[in-house]
GROMACS .gro file of C-alpha atoms in nm:
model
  275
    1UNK     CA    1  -0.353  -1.327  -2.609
    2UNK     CA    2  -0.196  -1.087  -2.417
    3UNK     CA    3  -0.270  -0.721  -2.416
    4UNK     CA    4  -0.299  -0.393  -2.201
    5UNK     CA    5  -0.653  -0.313  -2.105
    6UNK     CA    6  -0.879   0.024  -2.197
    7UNK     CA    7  -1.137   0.198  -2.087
    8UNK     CA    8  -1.425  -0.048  -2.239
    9UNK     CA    9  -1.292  -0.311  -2.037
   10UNK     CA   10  -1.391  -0.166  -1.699
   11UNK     CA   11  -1.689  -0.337  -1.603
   12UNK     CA   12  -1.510  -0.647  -1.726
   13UNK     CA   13  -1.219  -0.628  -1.515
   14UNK     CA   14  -1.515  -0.483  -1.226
   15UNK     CA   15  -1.664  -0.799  -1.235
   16UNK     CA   16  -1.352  -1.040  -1.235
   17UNK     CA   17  -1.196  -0.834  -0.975
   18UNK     CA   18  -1.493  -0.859  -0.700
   19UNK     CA   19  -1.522  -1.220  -0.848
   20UNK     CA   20  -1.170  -1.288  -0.715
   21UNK     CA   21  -1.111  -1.020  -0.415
   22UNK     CA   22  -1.501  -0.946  -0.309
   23UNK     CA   23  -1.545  -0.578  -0.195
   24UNK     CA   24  -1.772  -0.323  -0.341
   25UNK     CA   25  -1.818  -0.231  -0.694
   26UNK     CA   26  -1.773   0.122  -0.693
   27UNK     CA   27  -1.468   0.113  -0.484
   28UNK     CA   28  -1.315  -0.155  -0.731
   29UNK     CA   29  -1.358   0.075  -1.014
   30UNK     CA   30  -1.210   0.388  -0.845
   31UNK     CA   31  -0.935   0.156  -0.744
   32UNK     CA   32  -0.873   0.025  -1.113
   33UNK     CA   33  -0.934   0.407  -1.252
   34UNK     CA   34  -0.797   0.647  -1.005
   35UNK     CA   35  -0.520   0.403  -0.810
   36UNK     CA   36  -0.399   0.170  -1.097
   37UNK     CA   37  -0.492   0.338  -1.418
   38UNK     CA   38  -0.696   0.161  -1.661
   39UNK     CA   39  -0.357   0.153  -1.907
   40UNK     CA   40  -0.175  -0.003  -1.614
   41UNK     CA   41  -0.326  -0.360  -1.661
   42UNK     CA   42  -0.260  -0.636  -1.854
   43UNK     CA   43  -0.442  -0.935  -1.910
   44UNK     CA   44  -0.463  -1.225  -2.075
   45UNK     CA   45  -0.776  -1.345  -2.320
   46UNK     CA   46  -0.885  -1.673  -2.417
   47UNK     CA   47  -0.914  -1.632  -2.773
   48UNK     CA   48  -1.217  -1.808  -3.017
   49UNK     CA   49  -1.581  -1.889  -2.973
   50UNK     CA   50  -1.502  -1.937  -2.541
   51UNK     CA   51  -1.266  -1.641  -2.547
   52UNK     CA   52  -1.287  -1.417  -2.235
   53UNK     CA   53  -1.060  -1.250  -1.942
   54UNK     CA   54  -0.786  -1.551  -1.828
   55UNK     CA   55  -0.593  -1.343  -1.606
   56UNK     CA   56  -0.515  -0.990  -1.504
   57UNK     CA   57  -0.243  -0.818  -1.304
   58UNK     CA   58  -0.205  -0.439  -1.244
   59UNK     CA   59   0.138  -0.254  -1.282
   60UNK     CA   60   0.151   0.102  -1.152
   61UNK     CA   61   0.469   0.335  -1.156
   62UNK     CA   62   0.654   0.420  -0.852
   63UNK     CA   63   0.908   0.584  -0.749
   64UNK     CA   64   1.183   0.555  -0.500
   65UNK     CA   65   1.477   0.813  -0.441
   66UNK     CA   66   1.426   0.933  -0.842
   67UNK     CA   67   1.433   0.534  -0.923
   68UNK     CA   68   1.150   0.425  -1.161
   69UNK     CA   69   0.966   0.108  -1.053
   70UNK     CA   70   0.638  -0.109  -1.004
   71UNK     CA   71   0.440  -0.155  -0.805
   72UNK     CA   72   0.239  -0.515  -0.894
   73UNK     CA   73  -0.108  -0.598  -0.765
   74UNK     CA   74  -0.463  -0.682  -0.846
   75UNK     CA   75  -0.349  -1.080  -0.962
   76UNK     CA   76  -0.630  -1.252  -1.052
   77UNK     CA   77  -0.682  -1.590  -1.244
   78UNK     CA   78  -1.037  -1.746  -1.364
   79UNK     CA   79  -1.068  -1.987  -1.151
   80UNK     CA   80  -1.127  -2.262  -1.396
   81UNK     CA   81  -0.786  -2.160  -1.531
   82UNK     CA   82  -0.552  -2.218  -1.204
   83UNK     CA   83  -0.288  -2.412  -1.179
   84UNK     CA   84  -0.192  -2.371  -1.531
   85UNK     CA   85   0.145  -2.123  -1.439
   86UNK     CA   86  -0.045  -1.845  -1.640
   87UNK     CA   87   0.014  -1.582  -1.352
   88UNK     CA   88   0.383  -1.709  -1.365
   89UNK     CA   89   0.412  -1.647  -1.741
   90UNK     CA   90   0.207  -1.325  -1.738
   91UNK     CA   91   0.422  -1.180  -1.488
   92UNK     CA   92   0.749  -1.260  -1.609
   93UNK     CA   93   0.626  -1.081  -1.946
   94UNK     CA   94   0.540  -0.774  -1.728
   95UNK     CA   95   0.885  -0.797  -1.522
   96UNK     CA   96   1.100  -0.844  -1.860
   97UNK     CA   97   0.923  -0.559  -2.038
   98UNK     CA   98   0.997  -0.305  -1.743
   99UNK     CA   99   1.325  -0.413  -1.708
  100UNK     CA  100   1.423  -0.346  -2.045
  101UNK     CA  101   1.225  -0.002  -2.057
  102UNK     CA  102   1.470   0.097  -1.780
  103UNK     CA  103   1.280   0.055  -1.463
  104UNK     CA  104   1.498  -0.022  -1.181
  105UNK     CA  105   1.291  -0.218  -0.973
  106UNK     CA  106   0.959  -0.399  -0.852
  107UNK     CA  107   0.739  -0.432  -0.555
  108UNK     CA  108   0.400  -0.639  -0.462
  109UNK     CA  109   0.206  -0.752  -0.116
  110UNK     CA  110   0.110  -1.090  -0.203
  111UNK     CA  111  -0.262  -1.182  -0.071
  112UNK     CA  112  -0.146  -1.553  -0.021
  113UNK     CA  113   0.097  -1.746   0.058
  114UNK     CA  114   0.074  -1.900  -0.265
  115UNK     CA  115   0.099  -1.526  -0.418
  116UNK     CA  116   0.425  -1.516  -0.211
  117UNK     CA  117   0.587  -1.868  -0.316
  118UNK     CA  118   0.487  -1.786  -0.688
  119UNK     CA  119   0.682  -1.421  -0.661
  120UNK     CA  120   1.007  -1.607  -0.462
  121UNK     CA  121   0.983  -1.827  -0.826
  122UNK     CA  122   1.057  -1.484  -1.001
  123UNK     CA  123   1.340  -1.393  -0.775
  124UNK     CA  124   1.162  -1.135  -0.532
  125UNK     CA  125   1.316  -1.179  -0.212
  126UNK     CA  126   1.087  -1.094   0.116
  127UNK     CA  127   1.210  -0.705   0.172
  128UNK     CA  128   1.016  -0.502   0.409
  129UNK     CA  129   0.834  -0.623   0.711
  130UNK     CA  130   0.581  -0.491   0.944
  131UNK     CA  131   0.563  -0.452   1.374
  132UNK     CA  132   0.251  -0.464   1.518
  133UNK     CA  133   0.216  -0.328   1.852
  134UNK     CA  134  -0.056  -0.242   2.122
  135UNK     CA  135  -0.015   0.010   2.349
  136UNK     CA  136  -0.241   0.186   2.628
  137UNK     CA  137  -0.289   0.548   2.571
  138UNK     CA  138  -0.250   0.813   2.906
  139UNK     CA  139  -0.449   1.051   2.974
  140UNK     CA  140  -0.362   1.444   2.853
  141UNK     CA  141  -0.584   1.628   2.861
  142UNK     CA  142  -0.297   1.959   2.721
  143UNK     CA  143  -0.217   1.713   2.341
  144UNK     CA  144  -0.290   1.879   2.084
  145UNK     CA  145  -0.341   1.820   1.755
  146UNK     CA  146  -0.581   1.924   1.450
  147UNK     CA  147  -0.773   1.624   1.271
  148UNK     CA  148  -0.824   1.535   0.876
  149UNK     CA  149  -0.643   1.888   0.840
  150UNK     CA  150  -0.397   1.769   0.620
  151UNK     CA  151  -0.418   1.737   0.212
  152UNK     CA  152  -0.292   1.520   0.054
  153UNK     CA  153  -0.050   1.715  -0.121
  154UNK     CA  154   0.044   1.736   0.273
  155UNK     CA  155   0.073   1.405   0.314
  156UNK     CA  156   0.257   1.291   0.030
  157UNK     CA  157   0.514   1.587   0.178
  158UNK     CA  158   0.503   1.453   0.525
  159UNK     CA  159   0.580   1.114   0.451
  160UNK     CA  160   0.835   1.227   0.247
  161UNK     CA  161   0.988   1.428   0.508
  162UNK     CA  162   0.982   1.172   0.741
  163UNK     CA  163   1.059   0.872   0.513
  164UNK     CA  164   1.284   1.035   0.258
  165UNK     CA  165   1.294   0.657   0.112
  166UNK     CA  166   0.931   0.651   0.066
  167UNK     CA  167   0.799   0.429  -0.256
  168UNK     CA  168   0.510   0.704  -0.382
  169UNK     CA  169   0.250   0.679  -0.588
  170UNK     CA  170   0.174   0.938  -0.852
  171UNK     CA  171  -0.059   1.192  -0.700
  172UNK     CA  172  -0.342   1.101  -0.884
  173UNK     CA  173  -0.362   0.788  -0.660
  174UNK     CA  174  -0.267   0.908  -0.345
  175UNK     CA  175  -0.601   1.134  -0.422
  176UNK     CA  176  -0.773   0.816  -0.509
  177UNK     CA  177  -0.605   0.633  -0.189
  178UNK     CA  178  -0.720   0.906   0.059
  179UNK     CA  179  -1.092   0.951  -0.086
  180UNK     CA  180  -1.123   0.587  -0.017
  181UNK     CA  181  -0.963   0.586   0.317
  182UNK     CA  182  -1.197   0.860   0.458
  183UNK     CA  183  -1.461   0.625   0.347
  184UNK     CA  184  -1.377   0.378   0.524
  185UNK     CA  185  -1.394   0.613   0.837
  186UNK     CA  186  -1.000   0.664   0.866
  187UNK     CA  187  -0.939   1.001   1.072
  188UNK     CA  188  -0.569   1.210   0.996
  189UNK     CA  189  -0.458   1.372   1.364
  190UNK     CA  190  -0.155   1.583   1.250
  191UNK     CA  191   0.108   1.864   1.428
  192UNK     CA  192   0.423   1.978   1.388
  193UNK     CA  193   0.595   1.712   1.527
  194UNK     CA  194   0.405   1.429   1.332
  195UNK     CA  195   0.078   1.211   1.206
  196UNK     CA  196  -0.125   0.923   1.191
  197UNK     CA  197  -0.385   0.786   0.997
  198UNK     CA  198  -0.611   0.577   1.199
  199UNK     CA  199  -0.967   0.412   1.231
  200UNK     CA  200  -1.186   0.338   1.564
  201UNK     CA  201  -1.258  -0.034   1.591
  202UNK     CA  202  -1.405  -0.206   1.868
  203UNK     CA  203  -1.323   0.052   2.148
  204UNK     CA  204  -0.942   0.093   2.029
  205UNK     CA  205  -0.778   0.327   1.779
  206UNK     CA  206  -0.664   0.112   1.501
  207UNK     CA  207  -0.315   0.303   1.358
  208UNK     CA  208  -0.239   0.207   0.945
  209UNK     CA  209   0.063   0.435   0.977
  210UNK     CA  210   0.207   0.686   1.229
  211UNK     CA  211   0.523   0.900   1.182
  212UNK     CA  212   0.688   1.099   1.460
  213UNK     CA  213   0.982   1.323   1.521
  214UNK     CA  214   1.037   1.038   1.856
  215UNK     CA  215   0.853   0.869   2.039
  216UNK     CA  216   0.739   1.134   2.290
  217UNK     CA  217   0.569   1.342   1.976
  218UNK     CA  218   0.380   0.982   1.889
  219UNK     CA  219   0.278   0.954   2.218
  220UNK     CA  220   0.098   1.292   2.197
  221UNK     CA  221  -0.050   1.205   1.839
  222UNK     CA  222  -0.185   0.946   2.063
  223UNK     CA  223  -0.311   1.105   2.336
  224UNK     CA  224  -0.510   1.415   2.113
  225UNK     CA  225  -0.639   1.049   1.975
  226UNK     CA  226  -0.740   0.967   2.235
  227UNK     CA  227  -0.896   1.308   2.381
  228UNK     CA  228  -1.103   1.326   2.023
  229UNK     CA  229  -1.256   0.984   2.050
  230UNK     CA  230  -1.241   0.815   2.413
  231UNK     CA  231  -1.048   0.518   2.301
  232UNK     CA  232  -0.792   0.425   2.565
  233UNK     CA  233  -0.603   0.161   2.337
  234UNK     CA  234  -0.434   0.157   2.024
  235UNK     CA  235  -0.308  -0.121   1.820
  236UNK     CA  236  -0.017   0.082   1.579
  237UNK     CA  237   0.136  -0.075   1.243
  238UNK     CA  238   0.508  -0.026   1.187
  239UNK     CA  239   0.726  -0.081   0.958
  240UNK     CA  240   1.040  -0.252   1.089
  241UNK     CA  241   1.317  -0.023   1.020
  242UNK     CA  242   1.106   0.273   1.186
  243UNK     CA  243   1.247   0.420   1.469
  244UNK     CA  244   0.940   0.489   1.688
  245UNK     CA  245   0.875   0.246   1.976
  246UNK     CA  246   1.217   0.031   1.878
  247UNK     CA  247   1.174  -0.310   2.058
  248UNK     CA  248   0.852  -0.319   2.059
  249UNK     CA  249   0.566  -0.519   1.888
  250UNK     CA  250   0.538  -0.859   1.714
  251UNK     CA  251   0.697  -0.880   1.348
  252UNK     CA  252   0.506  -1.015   1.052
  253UNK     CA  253   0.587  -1.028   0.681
  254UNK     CA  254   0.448  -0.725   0.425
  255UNK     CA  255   0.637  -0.656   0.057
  256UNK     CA  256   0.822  -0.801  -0.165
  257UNK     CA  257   1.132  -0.646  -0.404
  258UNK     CA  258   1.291  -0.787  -0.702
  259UNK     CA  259   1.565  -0.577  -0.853
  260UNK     CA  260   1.502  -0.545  -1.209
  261UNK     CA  261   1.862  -0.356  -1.262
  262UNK     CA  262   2.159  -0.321  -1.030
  263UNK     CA  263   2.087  -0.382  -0.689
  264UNK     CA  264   2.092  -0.059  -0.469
  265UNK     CA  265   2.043  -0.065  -0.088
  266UNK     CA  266   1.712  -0.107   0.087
  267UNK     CA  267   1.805  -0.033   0.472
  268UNK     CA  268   1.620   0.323   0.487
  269UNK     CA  269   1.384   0.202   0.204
  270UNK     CA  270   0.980   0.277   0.338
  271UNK     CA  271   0.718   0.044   0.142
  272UNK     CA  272   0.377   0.088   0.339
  273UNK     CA  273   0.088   0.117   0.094
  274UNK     CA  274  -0.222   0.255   0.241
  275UNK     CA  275  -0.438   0.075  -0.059
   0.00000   0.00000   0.00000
């Protein structure tokens, strides 16, 4: 049986989600709540005497240049169910009811390759890939910059602003997004001319996204960076079509599109989650 899920199924969909993906409780359910929106999953139930949770996926709304789409995540199968082509079949349900209720297109970051070869099945095509560079940081001792300064209504703006092809989230979950990010220890370093969101591991600043006027103003993000902590190394996360540090950095696969009406282009398209 397929259905969407409510609020009495959280601790259910708690439990199968840590079952499947690990991580901590708490953060799972202010993912499912706050992120993906209890009325943004569907699953699939086992119905009788054995009945219980089959399979889930999540669905949130996006939006890209005024386009309505969805974003899918949080697949999950019992394990003694796998292999069966019920993720197949649940998504294709989800993908045919969005495309007839007008939405123009969908996105997902599959967790496996399997995840991947299952969405190529449904005609998502691989769409927006990652760089991943590592660069020293100089010394400056004149960057500045203010850190975790910026709100996330500021954010949301910023990215816009510098990615006017930006797939958003409602802001509900951006708030969700950043309240779990800070605790995780991510720091915001922000000016005029930029930002980046990035934790300290090991020694090095670890960059999850960084936006620039050029690559001079990045370089400064990176300095104040590196004034603020002592880190003299950064490892930075690109997308491909960004324009900072062109060239550089070794490529690696992200997201995945499928068009669910008429194709539109996807050259200044920006799919980075932060989730």
């Amino acid at each position: 049986m397929l259905r969407k899920a409510t609020p009495a199924d959280l601790d259910t969909l708690v439990a199968f989600r840590h079952e499947a993906y690990g991580g901590s409780k708490a953060e799972i359910a202010g993912w499912l709540q706050n992120i993906v929106g209890i009325d943004n999953v569907f699953l699939v139930e086992q119905e009788g005497a054995q009945g219980g949770l089959v399979s889930m996926v999540c669905a949130v709304p996006v939006e890209l240049h005024g386009r309505r789409g969805v974003w899918l995540c949080g697949m999950a199968t019992a394990p003694q169910f796998r292999g069966r082509g019920l993720m197949t079949r649940l998504l294709d349900g989800c993908l045919r009811a969005f495309s007839a209720s007008g939405f123009e297109f969908a996105v997902a970051v599959p967790e496996t390759a399997r995840a991947a070869a299952r969405l190529r099945g449904l005609q998502f095509a691989d769409a927006f890939a990652l760089r991943i560079l590592r660069r020293p940081i100089a010394r400056n001792l004149w960057a500045r910059a203010e850190f975790d300064a910026m709100t996330v209504r500021r954010l949301m703006d910023a990215r816009l602003r510098y990615q006017p092809g930006c797939v958003t989230l409602p802001e509900q979950s951006m708030n969700e997004v950043v309240s779990q990010l800070y605790h995780r220890g991510v720091t915001i370093v922000s000016n005029q001319r930029g930002y980046g969101l990035y934790y300290v591991r090991g020694g090095s600043l670890q960059f999850v996204e960084l936006q620039a006027d050029n690559d001079h103003s990045a370089d400064i993000l990176l300095e104040a960076a590196r004034e603020h902590t002592g880190c003299e190394t950064a490892q930075i996360i690109l997308t491909e079509n960004q324009s900072l540090y062109l060239g550089e950095g070794k490529r690696c696969g992200y997201g995945m599109l499928r068009f669910l009406q008429k194709p539109f282009p996807l050259t200044d398209v920006y799919f980075r989650l932060l989730v």
